[in-house]
Coordinates of C-alpha atoms in Angstrom, one line a residue:
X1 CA 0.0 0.0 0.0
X2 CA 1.1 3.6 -1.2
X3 CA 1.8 6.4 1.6
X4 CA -1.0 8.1 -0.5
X5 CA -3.5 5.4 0.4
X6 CA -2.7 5.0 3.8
X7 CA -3.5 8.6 4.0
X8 CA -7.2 7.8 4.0
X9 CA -8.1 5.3 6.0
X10 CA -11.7 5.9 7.1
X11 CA -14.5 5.2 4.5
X12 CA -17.9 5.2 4.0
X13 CA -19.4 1.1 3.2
X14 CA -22.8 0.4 1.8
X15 CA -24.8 -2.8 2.3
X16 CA -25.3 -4.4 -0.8
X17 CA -28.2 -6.8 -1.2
X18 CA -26.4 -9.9 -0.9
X19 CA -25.5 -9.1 2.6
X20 CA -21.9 -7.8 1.5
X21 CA -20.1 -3.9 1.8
X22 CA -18.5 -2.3 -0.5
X23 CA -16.4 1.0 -0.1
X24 CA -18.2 3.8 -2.0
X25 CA -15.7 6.7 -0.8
X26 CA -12.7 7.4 1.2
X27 CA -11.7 10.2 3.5
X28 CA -8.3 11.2 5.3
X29 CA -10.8 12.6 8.4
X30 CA -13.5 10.8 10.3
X31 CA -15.0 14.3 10.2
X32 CA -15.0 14.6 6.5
X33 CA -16.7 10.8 6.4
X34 CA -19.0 11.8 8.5
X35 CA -20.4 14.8 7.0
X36 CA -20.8 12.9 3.6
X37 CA -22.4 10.0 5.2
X38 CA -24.8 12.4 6.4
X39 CA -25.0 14.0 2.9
X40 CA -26.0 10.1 1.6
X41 CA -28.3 9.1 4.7
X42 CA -30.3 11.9 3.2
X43 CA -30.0 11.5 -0.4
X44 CA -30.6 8.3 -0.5
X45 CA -32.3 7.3 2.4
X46 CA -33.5 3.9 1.4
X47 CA -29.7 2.6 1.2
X48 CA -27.9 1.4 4.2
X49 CA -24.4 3.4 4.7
X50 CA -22.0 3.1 7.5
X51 CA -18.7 4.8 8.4
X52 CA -15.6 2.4 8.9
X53 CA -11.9 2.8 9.3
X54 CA -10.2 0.9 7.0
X55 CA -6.1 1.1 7.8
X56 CA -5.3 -2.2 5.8
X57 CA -7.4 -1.0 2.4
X58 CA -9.4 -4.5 2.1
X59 CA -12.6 -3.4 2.7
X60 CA -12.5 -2.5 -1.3
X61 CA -12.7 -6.4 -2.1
X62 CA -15.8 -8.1 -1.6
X63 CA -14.2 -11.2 -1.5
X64 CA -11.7 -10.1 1.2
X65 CA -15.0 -9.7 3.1
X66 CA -17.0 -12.6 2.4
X67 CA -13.7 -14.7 4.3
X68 CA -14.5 -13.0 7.3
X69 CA -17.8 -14.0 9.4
X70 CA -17.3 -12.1 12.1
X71 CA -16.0 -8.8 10.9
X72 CA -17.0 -5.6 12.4
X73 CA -18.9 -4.6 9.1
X74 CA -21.1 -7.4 9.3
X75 CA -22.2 -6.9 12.9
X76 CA -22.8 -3.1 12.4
X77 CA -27.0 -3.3 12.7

C-alpha cells in the first residue's frame, strides 16, 4: 500500500443486497466521512451506509470480506 493510500483510512461502506459492503468513498478525516455519510443518509435514504476505518485498504474487495464471518462490518446493525 502507497503512503498516499494509507492517508485515508476511514470510509464510507454500503450494504449491498447480498448481505456484503462495498467501499463507495474514502476520506483522510472521520469528520469529512462523517459529514458525507450524512449527505448520503439523506439523499438516499432507502440505502444502508455506514462509516468504517479501513487502515489495511481490504474493505475494497468483496471477496476479502466474504472470508471474514465475524467482521465488524457485518455486525454493524
Amino acid at each position: 500500500m502507497t503512503y498516499k493510500e494509507r492517508l485515508c483510512c476511514w470510509a464510507i461502506a454500503r450494504l449491498l443486497p447480498s448481505e456484503q459492503w462495498i467501499i463507495v468513498a474514502r476520506f483522510r478525516s472521520r469528520s469529512d466521512a462523517d459529514g458525507h455519510f450524512q449527505f448520503l443518509r439523506q439523499t438516499i435514504p432507502h440505502v444502508k451506509f455506514e462509516v468504517v476505518f479501513d487502515l489495511k485498504g481490504e474493505s475494497n474487495r468483496l471477496e476479502a470480506l466474504r472470508d471474514r464471518s465475524s467482521n465488524s462490518l457485518s455486525s454493524v446493525g
